[in-house]
XYZ file of C-alpha atoms in Angstrom:
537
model
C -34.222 34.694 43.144
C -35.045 31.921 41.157
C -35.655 27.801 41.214
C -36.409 26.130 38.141
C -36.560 22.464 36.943
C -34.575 21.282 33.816
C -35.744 17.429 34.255
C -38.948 16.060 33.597
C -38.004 12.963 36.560
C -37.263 15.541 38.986
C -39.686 18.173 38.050
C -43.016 15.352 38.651
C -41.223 14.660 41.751
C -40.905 18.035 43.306
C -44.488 19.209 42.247
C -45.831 15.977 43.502
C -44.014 17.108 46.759
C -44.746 20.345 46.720
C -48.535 19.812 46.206
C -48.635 17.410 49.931
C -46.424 20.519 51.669
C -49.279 22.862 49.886
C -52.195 20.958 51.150
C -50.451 20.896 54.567
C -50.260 25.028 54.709
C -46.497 23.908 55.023
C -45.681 27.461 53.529
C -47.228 29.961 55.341
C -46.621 27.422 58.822
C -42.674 27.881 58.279
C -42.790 31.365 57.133
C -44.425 31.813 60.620
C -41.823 29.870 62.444
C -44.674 26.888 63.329
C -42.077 24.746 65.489
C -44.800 21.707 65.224
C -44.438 21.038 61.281
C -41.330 18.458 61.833
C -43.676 15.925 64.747
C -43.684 16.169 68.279
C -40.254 14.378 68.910
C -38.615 17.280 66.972
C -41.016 20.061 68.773
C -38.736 21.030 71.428
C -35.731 21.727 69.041
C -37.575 23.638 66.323
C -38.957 25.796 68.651
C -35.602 27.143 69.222
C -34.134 27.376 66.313
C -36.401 28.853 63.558
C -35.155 32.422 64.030
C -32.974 32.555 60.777
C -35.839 33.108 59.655
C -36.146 36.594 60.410
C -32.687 37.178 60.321
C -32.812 39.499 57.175
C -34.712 42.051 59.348
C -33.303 41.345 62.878
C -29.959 40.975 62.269
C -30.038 44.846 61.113
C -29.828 45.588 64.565
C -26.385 44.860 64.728
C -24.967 46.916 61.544
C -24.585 50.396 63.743
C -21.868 48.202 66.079
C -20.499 46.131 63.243
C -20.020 49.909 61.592
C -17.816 51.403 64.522
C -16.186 47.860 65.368
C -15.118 48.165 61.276
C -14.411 51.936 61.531
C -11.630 51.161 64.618
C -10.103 48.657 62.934
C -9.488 50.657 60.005
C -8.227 53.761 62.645
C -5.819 51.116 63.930
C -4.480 49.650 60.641
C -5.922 46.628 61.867
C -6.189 44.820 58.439
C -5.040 41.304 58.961
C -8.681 39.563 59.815
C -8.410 35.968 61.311
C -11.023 34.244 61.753
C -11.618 31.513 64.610
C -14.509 29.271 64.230
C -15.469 25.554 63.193
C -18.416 24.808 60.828
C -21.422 27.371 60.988
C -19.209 30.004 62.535
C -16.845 30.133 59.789
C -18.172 28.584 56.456
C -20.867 31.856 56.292
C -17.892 34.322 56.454
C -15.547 32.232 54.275
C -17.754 32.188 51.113
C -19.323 35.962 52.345
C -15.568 37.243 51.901
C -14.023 35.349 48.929
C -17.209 36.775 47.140
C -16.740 40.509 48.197
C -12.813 40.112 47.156
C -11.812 41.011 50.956
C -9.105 39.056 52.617
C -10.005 36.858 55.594
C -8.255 34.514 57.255
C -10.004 31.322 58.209
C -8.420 28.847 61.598
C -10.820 25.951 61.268
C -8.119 23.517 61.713
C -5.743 21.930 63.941
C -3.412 21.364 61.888
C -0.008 23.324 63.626
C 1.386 23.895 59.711
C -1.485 25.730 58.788
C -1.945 27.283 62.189
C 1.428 28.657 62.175
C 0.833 30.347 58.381
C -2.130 32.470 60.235
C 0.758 33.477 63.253
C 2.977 34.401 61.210
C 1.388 37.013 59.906
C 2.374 40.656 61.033
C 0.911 40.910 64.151
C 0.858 44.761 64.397
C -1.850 44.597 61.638
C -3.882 41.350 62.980
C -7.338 41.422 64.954
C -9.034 38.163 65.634
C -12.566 37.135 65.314
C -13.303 34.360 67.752
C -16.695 32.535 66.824
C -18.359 29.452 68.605
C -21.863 29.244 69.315
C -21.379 26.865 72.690
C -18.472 28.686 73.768
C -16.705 25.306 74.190
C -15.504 24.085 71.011
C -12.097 23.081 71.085
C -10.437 24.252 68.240
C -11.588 27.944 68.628
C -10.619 27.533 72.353
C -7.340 26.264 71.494
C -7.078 29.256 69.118
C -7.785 31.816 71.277
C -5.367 30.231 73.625
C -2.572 30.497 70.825
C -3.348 33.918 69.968
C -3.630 35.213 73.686
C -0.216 34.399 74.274
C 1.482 35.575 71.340
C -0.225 39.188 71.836
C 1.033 39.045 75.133
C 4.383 38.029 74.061
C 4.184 40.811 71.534
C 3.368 43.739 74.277
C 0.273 44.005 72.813
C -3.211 44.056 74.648
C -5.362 41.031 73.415
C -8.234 43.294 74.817
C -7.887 45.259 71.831
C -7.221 43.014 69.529
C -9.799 40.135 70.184
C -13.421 40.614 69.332
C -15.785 37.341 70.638
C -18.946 36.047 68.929
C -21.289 34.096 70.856
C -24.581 32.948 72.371
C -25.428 34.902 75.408
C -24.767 33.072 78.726
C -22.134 31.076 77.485
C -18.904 30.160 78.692
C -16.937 31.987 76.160
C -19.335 35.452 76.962
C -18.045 34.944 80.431
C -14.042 34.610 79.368
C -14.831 37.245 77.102
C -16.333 39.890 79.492
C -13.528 38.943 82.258
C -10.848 39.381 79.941
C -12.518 43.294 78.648
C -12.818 41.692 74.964
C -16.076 42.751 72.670
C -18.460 40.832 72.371
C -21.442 40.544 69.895
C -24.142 38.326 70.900
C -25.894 35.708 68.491
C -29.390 35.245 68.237
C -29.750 32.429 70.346
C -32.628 30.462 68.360
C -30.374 30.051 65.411
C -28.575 27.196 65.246
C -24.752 27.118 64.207
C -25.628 26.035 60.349
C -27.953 28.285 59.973
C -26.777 31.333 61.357
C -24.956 32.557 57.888
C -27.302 36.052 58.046
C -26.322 35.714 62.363
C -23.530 38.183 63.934
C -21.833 34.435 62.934
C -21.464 35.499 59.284
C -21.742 38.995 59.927
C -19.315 40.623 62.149
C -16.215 39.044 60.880
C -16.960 39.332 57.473
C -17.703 43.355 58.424
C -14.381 43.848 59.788
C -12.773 42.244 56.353
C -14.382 44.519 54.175
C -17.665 42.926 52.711
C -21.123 45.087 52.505
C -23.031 43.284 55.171
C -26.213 45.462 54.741
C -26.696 44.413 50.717
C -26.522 40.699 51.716
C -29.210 41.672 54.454
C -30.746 43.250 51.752
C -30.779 40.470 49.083
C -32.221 38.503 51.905
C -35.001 40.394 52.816
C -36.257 40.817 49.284
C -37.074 37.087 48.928
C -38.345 36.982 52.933
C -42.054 37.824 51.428
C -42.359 34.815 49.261
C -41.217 32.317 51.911
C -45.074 31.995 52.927
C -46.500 31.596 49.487
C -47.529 28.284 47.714
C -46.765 29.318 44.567
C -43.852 31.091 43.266
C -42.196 30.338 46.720
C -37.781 29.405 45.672
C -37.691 28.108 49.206
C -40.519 25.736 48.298
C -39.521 25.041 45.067
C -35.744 24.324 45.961
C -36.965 21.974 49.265
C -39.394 20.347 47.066
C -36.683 19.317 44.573
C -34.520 18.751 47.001
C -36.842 16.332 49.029
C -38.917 14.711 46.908
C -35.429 13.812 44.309
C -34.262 11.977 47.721
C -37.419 10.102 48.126
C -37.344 8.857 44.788
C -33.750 7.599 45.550
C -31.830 10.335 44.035
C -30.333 11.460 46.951
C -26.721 12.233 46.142
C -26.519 16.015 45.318
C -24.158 17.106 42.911
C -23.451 21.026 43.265
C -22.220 23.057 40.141
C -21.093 26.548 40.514
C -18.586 26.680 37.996
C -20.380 29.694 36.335
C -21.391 31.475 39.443
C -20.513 34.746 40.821
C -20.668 33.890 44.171
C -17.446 31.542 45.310
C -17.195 29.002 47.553
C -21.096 28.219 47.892
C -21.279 24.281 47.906
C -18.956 24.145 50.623
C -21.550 25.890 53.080
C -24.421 24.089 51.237
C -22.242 20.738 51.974
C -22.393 21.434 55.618
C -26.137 22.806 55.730
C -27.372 19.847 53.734
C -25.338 16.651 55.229
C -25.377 18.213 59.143
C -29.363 18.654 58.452
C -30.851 15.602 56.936
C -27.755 12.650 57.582
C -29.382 11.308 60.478
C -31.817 8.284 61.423
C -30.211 6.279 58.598
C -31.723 8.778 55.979
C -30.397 11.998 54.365
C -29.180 13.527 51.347
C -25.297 13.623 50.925
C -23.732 16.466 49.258
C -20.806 15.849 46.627
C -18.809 19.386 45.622
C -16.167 19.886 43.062
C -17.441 16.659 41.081
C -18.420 15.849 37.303
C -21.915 14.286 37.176
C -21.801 10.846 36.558
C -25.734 10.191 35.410
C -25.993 7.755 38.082
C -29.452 6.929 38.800
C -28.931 8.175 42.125
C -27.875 11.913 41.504
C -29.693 14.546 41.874
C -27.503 18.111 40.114
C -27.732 21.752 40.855
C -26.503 24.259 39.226
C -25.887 27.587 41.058
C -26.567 30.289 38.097
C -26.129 27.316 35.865
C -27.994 26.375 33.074
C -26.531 22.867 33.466
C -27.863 20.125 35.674
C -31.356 18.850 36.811
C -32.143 22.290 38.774
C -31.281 25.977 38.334
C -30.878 28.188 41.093
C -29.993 31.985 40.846
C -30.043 34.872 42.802
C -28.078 36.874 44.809
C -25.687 35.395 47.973
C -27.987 36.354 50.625
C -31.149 35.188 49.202
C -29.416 32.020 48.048
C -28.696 31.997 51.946
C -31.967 32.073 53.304
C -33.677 29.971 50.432
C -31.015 27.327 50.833
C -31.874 27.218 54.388
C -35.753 26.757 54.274
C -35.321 24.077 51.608
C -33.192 22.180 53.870
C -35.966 22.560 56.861
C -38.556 21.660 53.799
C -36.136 18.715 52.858
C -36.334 17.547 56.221
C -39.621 17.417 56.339
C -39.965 15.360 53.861
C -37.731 12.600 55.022
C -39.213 12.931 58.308
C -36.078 14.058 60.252
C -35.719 16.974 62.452
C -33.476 18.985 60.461
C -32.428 21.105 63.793
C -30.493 18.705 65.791
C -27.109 16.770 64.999
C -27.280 13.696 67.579
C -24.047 11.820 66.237
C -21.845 15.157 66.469
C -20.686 14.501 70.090
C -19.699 11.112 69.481
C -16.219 12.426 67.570
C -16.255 15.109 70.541
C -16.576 12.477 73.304
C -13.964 9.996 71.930
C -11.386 12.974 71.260
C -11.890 14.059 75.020
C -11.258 10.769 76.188
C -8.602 9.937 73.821
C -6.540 13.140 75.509
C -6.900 11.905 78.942
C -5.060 9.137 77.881
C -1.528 9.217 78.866
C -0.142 8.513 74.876
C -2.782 7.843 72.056
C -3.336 4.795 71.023
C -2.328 4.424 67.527
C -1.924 0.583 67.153
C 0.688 -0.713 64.616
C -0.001 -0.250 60.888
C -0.915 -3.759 58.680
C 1.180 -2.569 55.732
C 3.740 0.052 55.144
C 4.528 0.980 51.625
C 7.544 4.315 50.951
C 6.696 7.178 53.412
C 2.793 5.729 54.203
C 1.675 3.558 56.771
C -1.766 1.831 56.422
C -3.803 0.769 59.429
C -6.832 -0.970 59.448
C -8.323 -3.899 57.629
C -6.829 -5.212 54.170
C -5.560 -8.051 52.028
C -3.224 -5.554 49.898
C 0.426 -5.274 49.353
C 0.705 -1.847 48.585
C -0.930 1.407 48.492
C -2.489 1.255 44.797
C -4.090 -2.225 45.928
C -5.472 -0.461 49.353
C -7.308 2.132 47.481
C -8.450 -0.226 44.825
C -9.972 -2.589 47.632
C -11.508 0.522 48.922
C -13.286 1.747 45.561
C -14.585 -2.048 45.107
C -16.035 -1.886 48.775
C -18.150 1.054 47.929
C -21.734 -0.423 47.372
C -23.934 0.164 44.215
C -25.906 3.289 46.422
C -23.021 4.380 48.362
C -20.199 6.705 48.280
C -16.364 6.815 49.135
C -15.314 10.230 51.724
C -11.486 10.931 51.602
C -10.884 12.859 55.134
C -7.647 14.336 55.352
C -6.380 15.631 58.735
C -3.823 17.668 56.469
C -2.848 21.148 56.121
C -5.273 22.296 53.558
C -2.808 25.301 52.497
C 0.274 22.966 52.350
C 0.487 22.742 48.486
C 1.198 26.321 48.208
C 5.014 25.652 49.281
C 5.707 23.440 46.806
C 8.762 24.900 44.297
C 7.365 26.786 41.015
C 10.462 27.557 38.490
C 10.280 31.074 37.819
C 8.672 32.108 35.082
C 6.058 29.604 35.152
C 2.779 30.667 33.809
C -0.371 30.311 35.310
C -1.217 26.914 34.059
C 2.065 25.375 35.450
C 1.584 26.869 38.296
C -1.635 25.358 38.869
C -0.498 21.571 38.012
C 2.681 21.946 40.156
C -0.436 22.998 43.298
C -2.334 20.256 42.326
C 0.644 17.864 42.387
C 1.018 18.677 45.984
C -2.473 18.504 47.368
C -4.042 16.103 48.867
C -7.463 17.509 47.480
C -6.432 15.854 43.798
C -6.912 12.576 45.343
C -10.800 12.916 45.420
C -10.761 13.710 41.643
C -7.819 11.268 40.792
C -10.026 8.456 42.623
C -13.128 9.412 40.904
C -11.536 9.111 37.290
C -11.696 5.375 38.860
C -15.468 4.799 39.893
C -18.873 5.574 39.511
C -19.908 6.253 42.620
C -19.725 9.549 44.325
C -16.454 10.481 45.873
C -16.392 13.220 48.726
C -13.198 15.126 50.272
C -12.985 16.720 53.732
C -10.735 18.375 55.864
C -10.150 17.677 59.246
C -11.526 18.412 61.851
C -13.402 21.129 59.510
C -15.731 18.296 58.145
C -16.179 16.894 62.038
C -18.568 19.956 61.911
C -20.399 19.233 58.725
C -20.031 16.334 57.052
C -19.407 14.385 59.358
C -22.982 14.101 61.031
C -23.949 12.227 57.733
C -21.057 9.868 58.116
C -22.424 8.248 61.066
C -26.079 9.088 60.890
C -26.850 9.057 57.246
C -27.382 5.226 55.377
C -24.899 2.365 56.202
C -23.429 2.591 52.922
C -20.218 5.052 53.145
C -16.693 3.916 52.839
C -14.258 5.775 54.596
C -10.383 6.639 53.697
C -8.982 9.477 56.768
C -5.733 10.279 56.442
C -3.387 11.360 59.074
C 0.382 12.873 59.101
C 3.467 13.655 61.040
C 4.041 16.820 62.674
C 7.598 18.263 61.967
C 6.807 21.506 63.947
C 4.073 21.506 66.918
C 2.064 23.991 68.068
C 1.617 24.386 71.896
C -1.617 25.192 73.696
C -1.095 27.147 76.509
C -2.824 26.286 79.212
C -3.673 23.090 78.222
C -1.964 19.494 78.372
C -1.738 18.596 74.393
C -0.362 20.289 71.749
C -2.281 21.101 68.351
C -0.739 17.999 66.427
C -1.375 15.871 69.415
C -5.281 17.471 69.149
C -5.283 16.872 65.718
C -4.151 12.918 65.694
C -6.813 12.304 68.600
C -9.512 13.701 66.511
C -8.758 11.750 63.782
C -8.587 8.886 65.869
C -11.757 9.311 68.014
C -13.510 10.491 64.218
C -11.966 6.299 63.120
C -13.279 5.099 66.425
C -16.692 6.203 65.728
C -17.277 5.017 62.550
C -15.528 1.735 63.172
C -17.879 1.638 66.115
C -20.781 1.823 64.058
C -19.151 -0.798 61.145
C -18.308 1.735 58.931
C -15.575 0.153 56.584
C -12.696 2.748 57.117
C -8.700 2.451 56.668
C -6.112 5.184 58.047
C -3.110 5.974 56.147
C -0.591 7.845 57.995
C 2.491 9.526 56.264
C 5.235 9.539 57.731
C 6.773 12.470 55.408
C 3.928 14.753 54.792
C 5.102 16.031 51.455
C 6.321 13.027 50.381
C 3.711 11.120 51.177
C 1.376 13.112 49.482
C 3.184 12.893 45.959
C 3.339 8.864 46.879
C -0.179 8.655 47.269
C -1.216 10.835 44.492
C 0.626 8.073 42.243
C -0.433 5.560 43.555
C -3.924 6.352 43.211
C -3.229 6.867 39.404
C -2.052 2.853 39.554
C -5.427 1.371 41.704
């Protein structure tokens, strides 16, 4: 595992950093688990969540179950893994399996299109993961919900078909152990973004296939060198990291176009913005862009010889180091990297939004074809509502595109036979409302970031509302042609959906974040509309 620096700014900047965290016996403090390093405000929270970082050795414990949990499934032609989880409980596991080449099948949406692609796989062959560290989040809750039903609906037993992760004493445990599901216990000093090495990222991505005990194993190699003050990657990466920000280079720019491992900046991306966005500080992740040599960026490659830092190794090293630069990072900025305090907010307004008795979705400004704009603007159309937008964004800031969207939905879009590869490709990107981050990029300087939601609720979307005043925010927001009930509860999954978006807008707009909603009226046709327009702003 190794961190080097391919800048001569960034390189004075880390080893200035570096040399204070040295003369602090920062090193061998955190290697120890020293709770105290991040002040006394932070004390109490650190001193429950530093045990990722023994993780590569206690987590072993767990490989004899996650071997005969694996070993049934296969017995029962159980091969259809889903996965439901939000955030830390399913971003480990995503990137773990796309890596290995196993399939998995991730629920961290609401969205009832994409929902309903998961149920309609073959349910004789399906066993489902279900992942949250509170045992309250309300997606996976919802999911289980879903899944409960249609088992039962099926004839089949969800007992032996459900397998729960948790932290012990939590509600879920106690759903779990009434209903006669497994359950696997979490360390419960590890908090949710750290917890990739955790039963979290372990036991689902066992049951899909992937070799659990070499990523334990890449991890533990590296463990030695977390408490040295020289040749330390966990220093050297949090050093960067950290003392780039502090020198106002605090946009991150993550390359892994040449990298073995897949997926990577999207875990990074919640790690990094969840950790340090907070108190008005932080250091904002920006994946799948092209530098812009802004004076602001900071770029990492991952097993890249491009950018302003290298870093190589193996996934579960680049785990664990990733993780102790972020606590470093924090540091640094002088924020307690443990705790997310503007997370609830979204939470709080989408509860309250749902004890409503409709949603209140105002009446849009402007509507231009099959989009509807609400908020505040001077434009006629669409093109002129996302040019207003890109001029808003201030000379330090950054634009985030949230879509509450199917994230799958371009995948149905009609490919003539016989198209290659390539065409296959454009006619995807044609159809998803990903290409808008890159399309509106082409058209600014400034960093542009893309979410889905509610997935980025969990990540991102601490730094939204904690991190500096200077974000401009686009969500987006779309009709449901086919619901998805939750049984047992008084909303549906669209209705879910629309009030987190909403209570997400409510939030920011709360704390004068300049944010516009557009709402299509005809998913797929408002997707192609906005895609062009974007091309005209």
């Amino acid at each position: 595992m190794t961190v080097s620096y391919r800048e001569e700014g960034v390189a004075e900047a880390a080893s200035s950093a570096a040399g204070r965290l040295v003369a602090d016996g920062v090193p061998a403090r955190l290697a120890a688990g020293d709770p105290t390093l991040w002040g006394a405000d932070a004390e109490a929270v650190a001193a429950v969540r530093l045990g990722w970082l023994t993780l590569p050795r206690t987590s072993r414990e767990l490989l004899p179950e996650l071997g005969k949990l694996a070993e049934r499934a296969r017995a029962e032609g159980l091969t259809n893994v889903v996965l439901a989880g939000m955030g830390g409980s399913s971003l480990a596991p995503e990137v773990i399996c796309a890596t290995a080449d196993v399939p998995l099948t991730v629920l961290d949406t609401t969205d009832p299109g994409q929902v309903r692609r998961a149920l309609e796989e073959p349910l004789d062959t399906t066993i489902l993961v279900v992942a949250s560290k509170s045992g309250s989040t309300v997606e996976t809750d919802s999911h289980l919900r879903v899944y409960e039903e249609l088992f039962r609906e099926a004839g089949i037993d969800p007992a032996g078909r459900i397998v729960v992760v948790t932290d012990p004493g939590s509600p879920l445990e106690r759903t779990a152990v009434d209903a006669g599901y497994p359950v696997v216990l979490a360390a419960p000093d590890v908090g949710g973004r750290y917890s990739a090495l955790s039963a979290f990222g372990l036991v689902p991505s066992a049951l899909a296939g992937a070799d659990v005990k070499r990523l334990l194993d890449d991890a533990e190699e590296v463990l030695p060198l977390l408490s040295l003050d020289t040749g330390n990657p966990g220093l050297d990466l949090g050093a960067a990291l950290g003392g780039a920000a502090l020198a106002g280079r605090d946009k991150l720019i993550l390359d892994d176009r040449l990298s073995s491992i897949s997926g990577l900046p999207e875990w990074i991306e919640q790690l990094v913005a969840e950790s340090t966005g907070k108190d008005g500080v932080g250091i904002l992740p920006v994946v799948g862009a092209e530098p812009n040599g802004a004076r602001d960026e900071l770029v990492v490659g991952i097993d890249s010889d491009d950018g302003d830092v290298r870093v190589e190794g193996p996934l579960g090293a680049q785990f664990l180091i990733w993780e102790y630069a972020t606590a470093v990072a924090g540091l640094l900025l002088e924020i307690d990297p443990f705790d997310q305090p503007n997370v609830a907010e979204s939470k709080a307004s989408t509860a309250a939004l749902l004890d409503m008795e409709a949603l209140p979705l105002g009446e849009p400004v402007l509507v231009d074809g099959p989009v509807e704009v609400y908020g505040s603007t001077s434009a006629k159309d669409l093109p002129g509502v996302l040019s207003e937008l890109l001029h808003a964004v201030p000379d330090d800031g950054y634009l985030a595109v949230m879509a509450y969207l199917d994230r799958l939905s371009a995948f149905d879009v009609f490919v003539p036979d016989g198209a290659d590869f390539e065409q296959m490709t454009d006619a995807w990107m044609a159809a998803d409302p990903a290409t808008l981050r890159a399309l509106l990029a082409l058209r600014t300087d400034r960093p542009v970031t893309f979410g889905w939601g509610p997935r980025f609720l969990h990540s991102t979307g601490q730094y939204h509302k904690g991190g500096p005043q200077n974000g401009v925010f686009l969500l987006i927001t779309g009709a449901v042609a086919d619901d998805v009930p939750v049984p047992g509860r008084p909303y549906t999954l669209g209705e879910l959906q629309l009030a987190q978006a909403l209570g997400d807008l409510g939030a920011l707009l709360q704390r004068g974040r300049p944010t516009v909603r557009l709402h299509l009226t005809d998913r797929a046709a408002g997707v192609a509309y906005l895609l062009e327009a974007a091309q005209e702003a």
